[in-house]
PDB file of C-alpha atoms in Angstrom:
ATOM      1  CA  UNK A   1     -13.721 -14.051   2.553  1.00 36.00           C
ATOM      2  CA  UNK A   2     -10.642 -13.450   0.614  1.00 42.00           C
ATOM      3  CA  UNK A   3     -10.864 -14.686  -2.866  1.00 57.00           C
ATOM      4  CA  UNK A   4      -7.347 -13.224  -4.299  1.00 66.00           C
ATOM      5  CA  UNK A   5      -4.054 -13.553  -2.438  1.00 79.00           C
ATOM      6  CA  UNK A   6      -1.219 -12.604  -4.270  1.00 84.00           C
ATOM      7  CA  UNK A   7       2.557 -13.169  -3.697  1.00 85.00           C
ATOM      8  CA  UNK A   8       4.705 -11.594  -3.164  1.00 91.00           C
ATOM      9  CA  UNK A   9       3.318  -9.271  -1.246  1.00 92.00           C
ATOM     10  CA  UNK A  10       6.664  -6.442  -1.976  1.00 95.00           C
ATOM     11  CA  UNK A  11       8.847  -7.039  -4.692  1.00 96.00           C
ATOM     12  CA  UNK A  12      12.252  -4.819  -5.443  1.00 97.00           C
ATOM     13  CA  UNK A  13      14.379  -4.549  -8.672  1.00 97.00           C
ATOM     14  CA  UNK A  14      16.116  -2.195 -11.045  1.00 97.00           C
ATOM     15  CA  UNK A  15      14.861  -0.781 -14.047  1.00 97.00           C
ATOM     16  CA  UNK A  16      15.482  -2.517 -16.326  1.00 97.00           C
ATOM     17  CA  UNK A  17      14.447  -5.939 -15.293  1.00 97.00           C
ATOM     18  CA  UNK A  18      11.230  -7.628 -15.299  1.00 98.00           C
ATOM     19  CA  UNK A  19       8.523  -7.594 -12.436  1.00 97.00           C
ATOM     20  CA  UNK A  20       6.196 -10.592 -12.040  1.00 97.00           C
ATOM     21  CA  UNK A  21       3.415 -11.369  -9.736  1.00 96.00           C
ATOM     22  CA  UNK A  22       1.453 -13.937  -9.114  1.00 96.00           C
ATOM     23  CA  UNK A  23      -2.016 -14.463  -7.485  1.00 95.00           C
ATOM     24  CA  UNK A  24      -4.351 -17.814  -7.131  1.00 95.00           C
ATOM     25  CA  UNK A  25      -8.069 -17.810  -6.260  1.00 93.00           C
ATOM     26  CA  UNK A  26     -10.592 -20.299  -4.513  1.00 91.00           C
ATOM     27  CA  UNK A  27     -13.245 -20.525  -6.932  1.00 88.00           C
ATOM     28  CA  UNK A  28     -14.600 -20.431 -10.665  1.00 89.00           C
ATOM     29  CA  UNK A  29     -14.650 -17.087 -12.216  1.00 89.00           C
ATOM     30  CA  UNK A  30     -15.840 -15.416 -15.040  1.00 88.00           C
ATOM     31  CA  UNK A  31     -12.714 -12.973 -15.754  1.00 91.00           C
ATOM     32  CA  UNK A  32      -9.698 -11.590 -13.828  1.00 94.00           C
ATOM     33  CA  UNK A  33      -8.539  -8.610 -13.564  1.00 95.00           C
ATOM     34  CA  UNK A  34      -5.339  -6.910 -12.501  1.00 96.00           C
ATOM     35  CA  UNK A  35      -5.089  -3.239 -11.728  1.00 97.00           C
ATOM     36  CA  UNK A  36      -2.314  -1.174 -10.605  1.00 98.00           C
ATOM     37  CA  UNK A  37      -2.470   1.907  -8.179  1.00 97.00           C
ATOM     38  CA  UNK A  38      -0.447   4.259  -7.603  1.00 97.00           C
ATOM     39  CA  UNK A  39      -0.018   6.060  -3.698  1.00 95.00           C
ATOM     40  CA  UNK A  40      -2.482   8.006  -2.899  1.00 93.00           C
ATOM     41  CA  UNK A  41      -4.411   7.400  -5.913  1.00 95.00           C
ATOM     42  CA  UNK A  42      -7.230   5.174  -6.922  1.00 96.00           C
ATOM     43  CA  UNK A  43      -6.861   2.069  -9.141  1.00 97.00           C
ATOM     44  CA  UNK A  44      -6.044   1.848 -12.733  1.00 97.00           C
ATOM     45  CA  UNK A  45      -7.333  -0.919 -15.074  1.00 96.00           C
ATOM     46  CA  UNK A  46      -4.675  -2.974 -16.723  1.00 97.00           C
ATOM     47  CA  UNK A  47      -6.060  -5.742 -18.565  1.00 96.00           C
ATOM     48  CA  UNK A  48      -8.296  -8.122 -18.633  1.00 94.00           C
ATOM     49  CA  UNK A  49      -8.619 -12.161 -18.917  1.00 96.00           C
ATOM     50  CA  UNK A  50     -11.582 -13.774 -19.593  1.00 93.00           C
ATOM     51  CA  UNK A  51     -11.733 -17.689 -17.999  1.00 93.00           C
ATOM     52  CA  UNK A  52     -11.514 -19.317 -21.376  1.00 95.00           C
ATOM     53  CA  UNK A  53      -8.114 -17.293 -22.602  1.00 96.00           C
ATOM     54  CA  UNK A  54      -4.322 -18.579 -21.212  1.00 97.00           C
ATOM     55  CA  UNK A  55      -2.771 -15.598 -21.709  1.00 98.00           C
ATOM     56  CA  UNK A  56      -3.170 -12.203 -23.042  1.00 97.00           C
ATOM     57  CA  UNK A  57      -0.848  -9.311 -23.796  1.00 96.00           C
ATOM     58  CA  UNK A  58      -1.335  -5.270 -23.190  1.00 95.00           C
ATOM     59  CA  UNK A  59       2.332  -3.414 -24.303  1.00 97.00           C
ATOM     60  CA  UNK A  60       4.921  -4.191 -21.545  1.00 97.00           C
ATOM     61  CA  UNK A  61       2.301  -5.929 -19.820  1.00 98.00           C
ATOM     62  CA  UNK A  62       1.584 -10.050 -20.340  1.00 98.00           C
ATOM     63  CA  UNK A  63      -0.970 -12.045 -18.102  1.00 98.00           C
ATOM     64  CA  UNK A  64      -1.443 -15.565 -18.054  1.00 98.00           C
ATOM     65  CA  UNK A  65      -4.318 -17.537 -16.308  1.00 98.00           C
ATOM     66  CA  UNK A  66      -4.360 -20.916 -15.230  1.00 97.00           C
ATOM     67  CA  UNK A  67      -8.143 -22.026 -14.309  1.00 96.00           C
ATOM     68  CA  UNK A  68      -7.143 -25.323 -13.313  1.00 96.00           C
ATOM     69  CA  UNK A  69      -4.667 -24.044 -10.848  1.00 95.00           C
ATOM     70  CA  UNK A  70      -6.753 -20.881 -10.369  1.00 95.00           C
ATOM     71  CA  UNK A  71      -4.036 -18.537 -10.429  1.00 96.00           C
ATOM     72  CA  UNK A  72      -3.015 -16.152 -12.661  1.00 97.00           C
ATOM     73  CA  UNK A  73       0.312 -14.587 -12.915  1.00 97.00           C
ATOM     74  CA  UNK A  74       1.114 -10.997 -14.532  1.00 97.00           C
ATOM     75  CA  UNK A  75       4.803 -10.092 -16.095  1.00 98.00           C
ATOM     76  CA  UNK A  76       5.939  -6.359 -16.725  1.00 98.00           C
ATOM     77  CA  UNK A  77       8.847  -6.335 -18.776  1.00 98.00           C
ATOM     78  CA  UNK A  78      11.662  -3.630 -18.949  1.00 98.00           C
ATOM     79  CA  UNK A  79      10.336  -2.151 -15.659  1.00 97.00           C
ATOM     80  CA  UNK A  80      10.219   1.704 -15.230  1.00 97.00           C
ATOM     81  CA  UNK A  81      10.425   3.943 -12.390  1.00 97.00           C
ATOM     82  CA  UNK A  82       7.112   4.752 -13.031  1.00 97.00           C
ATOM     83  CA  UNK A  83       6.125   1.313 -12.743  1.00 98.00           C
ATOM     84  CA  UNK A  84       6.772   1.737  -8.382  1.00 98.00           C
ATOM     85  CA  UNK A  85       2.942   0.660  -7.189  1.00 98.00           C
ATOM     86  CA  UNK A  86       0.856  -1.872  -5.782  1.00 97.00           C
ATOM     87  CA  UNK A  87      -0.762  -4.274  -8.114  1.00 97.00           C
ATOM     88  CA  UNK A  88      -3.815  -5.911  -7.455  1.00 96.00           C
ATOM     89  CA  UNK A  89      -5.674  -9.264  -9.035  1.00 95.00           C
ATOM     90  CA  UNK A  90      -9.241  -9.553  -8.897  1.00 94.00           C
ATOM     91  CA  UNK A  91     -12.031 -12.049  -9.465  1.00 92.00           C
ATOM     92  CA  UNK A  92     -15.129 -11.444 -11.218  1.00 88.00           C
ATOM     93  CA  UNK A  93     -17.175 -14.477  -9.505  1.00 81.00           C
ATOM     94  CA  UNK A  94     -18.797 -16.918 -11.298  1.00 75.00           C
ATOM     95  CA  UNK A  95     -22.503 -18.033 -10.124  1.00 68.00           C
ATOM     96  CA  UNK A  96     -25.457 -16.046  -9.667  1.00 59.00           C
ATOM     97  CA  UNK A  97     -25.324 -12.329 -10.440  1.00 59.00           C
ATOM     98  CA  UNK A  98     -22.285 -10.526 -10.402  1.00 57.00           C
ATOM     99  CA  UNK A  99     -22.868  -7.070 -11.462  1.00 61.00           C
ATOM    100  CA  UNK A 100     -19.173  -5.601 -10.470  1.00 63.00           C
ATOM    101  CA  UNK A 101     -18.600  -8.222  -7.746  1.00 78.00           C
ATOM    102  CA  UNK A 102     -14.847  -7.871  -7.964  1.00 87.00           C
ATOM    103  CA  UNK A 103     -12.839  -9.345  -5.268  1.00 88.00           C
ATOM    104  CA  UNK A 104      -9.622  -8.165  -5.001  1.00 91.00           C
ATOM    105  CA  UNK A 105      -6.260  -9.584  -3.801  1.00 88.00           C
ATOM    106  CA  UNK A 106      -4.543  -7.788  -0.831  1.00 89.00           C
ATOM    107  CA  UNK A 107      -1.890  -6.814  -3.909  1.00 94.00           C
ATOM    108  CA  UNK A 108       1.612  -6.949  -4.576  1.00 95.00           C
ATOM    109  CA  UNK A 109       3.911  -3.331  -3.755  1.00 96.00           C
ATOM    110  CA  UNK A 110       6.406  -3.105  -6.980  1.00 97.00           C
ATOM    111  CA  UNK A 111       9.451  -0.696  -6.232  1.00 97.00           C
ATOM    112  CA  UNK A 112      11.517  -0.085  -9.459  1.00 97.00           C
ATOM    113  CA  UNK A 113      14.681   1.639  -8.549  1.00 97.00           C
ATOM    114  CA  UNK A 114      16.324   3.936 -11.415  1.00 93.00           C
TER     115      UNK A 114
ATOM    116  CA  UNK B   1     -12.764  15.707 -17.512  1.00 66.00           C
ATOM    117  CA  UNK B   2     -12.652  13.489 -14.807  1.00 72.00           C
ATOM    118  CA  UNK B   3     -14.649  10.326 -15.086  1.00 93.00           C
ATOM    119  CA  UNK B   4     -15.281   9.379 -11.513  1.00 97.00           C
ATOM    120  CA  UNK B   5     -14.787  12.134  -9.211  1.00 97.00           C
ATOM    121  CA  UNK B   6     -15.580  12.276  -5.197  1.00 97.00           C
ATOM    122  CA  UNK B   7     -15.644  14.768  -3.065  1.00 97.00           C
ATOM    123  CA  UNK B   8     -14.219  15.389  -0.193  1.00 97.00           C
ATOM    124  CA  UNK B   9     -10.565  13.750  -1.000  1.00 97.00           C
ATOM    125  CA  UNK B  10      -9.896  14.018   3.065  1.00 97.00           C
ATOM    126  CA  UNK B  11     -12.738  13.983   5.708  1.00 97.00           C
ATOM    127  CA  UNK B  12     -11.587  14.358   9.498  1.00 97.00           C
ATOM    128  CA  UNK B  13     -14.104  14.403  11.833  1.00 97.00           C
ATOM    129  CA  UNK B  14     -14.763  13.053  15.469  1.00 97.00           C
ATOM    130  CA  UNK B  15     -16.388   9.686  16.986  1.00 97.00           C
ATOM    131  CA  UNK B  16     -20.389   9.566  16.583  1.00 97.00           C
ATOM    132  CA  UNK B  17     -20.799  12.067  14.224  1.00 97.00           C
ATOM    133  CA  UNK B  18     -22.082  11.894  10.548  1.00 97.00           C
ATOM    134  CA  UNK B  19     -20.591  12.835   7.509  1.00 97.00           C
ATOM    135  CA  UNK B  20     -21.423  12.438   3.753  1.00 97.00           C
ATOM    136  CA  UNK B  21     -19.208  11.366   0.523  1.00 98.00           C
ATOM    137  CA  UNK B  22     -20.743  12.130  -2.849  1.00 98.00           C
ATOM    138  CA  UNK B  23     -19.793  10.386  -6.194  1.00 98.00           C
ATOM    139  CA  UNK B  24     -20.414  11.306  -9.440  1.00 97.00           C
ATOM    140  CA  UNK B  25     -19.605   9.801 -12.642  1.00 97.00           C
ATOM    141  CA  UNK B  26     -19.647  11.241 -16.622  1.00 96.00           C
ATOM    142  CA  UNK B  27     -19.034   7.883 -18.619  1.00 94.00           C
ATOM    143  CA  UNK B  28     -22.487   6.782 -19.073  1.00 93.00           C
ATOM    144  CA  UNK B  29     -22.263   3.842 -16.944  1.00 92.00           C
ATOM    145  CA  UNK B  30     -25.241   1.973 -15.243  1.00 89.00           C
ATOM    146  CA  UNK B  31     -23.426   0.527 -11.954  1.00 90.00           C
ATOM    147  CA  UNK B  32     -22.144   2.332  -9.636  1.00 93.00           C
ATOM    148  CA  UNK B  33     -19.759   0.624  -6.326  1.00 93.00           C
ATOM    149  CA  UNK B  34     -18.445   1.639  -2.838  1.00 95.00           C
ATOM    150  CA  UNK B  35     -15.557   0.113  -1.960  1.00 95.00           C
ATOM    151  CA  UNK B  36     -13.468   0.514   1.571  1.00 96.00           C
ATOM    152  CA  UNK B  37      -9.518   0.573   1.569  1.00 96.00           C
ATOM    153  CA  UNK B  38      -8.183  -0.406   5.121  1.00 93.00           C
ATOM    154  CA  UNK B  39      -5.113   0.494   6.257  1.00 91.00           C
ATOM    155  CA  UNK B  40      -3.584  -3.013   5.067  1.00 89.00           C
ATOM    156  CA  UNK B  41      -4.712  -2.159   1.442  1.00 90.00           C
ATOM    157  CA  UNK B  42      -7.648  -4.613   1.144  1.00 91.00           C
ATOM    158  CA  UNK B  43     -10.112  -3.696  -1.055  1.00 93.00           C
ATOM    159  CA  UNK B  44     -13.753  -4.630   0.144  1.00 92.00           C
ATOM    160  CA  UNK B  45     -16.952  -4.252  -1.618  1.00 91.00           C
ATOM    161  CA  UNK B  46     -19.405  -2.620   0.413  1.00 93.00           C
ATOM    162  CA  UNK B  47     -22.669  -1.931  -1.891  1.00 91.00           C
ATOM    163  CA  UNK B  48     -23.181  -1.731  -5.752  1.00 90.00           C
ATOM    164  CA  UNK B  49     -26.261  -0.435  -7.712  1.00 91.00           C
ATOM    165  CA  UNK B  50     -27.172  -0.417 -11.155  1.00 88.00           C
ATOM    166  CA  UNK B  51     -29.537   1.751 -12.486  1.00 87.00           C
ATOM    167  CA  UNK B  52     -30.831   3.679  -9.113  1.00 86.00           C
ATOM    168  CA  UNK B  53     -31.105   0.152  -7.754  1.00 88.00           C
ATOM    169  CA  UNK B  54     -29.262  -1.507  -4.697  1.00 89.00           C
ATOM    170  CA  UNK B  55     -27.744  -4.856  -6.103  1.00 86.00           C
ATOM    171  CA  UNK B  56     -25.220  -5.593  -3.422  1.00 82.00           C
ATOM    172  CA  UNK B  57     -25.234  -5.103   0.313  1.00 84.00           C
ATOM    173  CA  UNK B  58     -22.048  -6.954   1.548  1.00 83.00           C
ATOM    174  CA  UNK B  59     -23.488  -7.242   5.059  1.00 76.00           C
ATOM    175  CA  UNK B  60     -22.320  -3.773   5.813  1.00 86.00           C
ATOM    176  CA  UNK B  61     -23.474  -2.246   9.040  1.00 90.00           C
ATOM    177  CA  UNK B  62     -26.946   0.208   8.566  1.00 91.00           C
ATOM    178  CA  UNK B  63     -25.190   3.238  10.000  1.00 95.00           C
ATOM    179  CA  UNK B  64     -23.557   2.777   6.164  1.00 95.00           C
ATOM    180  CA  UNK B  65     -26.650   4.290   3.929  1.00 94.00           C
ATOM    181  CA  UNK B  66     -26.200   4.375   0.202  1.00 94.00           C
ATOM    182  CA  UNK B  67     -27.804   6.911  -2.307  1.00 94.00           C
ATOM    183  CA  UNK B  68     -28.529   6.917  -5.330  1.00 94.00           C
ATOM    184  CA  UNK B  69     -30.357  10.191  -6.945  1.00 93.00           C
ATOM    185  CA  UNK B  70     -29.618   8.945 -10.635  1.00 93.00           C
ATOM    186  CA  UNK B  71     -27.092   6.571 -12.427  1.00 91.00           C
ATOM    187  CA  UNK B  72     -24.882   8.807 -12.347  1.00 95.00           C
ATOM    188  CA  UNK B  73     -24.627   9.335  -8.543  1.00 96.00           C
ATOM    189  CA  UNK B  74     -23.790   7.436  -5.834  1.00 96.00           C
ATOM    190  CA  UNK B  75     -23.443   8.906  -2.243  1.00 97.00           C
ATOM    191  CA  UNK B  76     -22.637   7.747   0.984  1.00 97.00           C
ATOM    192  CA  UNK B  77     -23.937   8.746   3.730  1.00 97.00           C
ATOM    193  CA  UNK B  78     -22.096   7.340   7.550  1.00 96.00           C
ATOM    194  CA  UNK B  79     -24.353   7.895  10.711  1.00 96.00           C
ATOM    195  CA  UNK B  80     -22.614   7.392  14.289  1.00 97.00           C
ATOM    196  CA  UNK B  81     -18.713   7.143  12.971  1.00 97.00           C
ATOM    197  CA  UNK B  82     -16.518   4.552  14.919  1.00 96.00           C
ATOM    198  CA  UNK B  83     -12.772   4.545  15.037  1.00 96.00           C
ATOM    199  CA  UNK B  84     -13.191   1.407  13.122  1.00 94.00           C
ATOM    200  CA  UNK B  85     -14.622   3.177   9.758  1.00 96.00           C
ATOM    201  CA  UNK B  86     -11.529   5.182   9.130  1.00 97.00           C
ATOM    202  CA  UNK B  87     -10.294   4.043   5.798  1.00 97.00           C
ATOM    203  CA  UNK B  88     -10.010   4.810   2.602  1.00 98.00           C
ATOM    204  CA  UNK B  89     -13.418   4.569   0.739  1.00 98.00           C
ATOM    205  CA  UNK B  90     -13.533   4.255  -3.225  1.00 97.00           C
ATOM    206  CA  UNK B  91     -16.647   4.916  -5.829  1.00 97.00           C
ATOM    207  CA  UNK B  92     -16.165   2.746  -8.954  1.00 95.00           C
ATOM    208  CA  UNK B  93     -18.455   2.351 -11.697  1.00 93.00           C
ATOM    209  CA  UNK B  94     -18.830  -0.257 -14.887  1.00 91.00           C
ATOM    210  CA  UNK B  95     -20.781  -1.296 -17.573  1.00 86.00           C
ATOM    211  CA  UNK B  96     -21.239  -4.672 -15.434  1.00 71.00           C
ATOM    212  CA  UNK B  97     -23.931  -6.779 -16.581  1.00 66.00           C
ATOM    213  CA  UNK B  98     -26.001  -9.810 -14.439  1.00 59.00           C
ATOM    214  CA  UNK B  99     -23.372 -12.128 -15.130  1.00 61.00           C
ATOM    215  CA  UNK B 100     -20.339 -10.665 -16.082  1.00 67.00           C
ATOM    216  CA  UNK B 101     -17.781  -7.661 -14.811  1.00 73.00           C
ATOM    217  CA  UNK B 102     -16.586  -6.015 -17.008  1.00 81.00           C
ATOM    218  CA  UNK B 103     -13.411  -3.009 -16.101  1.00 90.00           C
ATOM    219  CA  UNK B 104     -13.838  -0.577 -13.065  1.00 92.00           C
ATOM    220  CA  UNK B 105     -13.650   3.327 -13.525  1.00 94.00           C
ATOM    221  CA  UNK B 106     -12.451   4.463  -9.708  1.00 96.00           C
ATOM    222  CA  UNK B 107     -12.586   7.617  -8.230  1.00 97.00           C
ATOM    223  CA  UNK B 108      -8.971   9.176  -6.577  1.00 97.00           C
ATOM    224  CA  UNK B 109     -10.817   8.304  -2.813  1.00 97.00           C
ATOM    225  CA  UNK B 110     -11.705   9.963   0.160  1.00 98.00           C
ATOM    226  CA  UNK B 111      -9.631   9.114   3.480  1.00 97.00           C
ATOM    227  CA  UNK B 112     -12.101   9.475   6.326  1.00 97.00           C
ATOM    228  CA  UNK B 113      -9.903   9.633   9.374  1.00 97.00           C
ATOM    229  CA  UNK B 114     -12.198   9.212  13.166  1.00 97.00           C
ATOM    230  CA  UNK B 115     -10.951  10.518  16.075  1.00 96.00           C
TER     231      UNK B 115
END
């Protein structure tokens, strides 16, 4: 089943002008993760929160998690062109093993216009 | 140097017949992931392996068959292809360990298109 759903699912601005997406979770979890790909390519590692942190920063890039809401929400600031992707959340699951268990979010498409 | 590379980037092929992605990966990791891409973008886990050995099997059908030579390989190997297995597949790999996850190294992908 889905663990990540993130909203919204396409978001539009202007360079310029900050991006943020959000995505909640059903269960505990060890970390989450948000990547970003680009068309056509694979995913990209952004930055990582573990379960016991509120919020982390990574350059342009600030994430905040909220275990008791189980959703996490992740900011870009002064958006570039080169920003335009999709975005994905993911869970590391906590319980039993996990070795690279990540479930992932159906992501958020970010278009930055110049 | 490419950390995770794949090969091939685009597979076409016809219903029912069998075809082959290989993996490889130079960071030194010990886990190694499939993952399949539909056409919505939904990322699904199909198998994982750490050190030559099969961790996760996400109740993917056995015409899916996993291989891995070494650590650093993972292949996978698709007997009998349906319409329905035309996607996007990804290799990963991490340093996970038993409890925790940490980042995910993914290849570029290979889009299998059935016809």
């Amino acid at each position: 089943s889905q663990q990540g759903e993130e909203d919204p699912q396409a978001l539009s601005i202007q360079e310029g002008e900050n991006a943020t997406m959000n995505c909640s979770y059903k269960t505990s979890i060890n970390n989450l993760q948000w990547y970003r790909q680009n068309s056509g390519r694979g995913l990209v590692h952004l930055i990582l929160i573990r379960s016991n942190e509120r919020e982390k920063h990574s350059g342009r890039l600030r994430v905040t998690l909220d275990t008791s809401k189980k959703s996490s929400s992740l900011l870009i600031t002064a958006s570039r062109a080169a920003d335009t992707a999709s975005y994905f959340c993911a869970t590391d699951d906590a319980g039993g093993t996990s070795y690279g268990k990540l479930t992932f979010g159906q992501g958020t498409i970010l278009t930055v216009h110049p | 140097d490419t950390a995770v590379s794949q090969t091939p980037k685009y597979l076409v092929t016809q219903m029912g017949n069998d075809k082959s992605i290989k993996c490889e990966q130079n960071l030194g990791h010990d886990t190694m992931y499939w993952y399949k891409q539909d056409s919505k973008k939904f990322l699904k886990i199909m198998f994982s392996y750490n050190n030559k050995e099969l961790i996760i099997n996400e109740t993917v059908p056995n015409r899916f068959s996993p291989k891995s030579p070494d650590k650093a390989h993972l292949n996978l190997h698709i007997n009998s292809l349906e319409l329905g297995d035309s996607a996007v597949y990804f290799c990963a790999s991490s340093q996970a360990g038993l409890v925790n996850t940490g980042e995910l190294f993914f290849g570029e992908g290979s889009r299998l298109t059935v016809l």
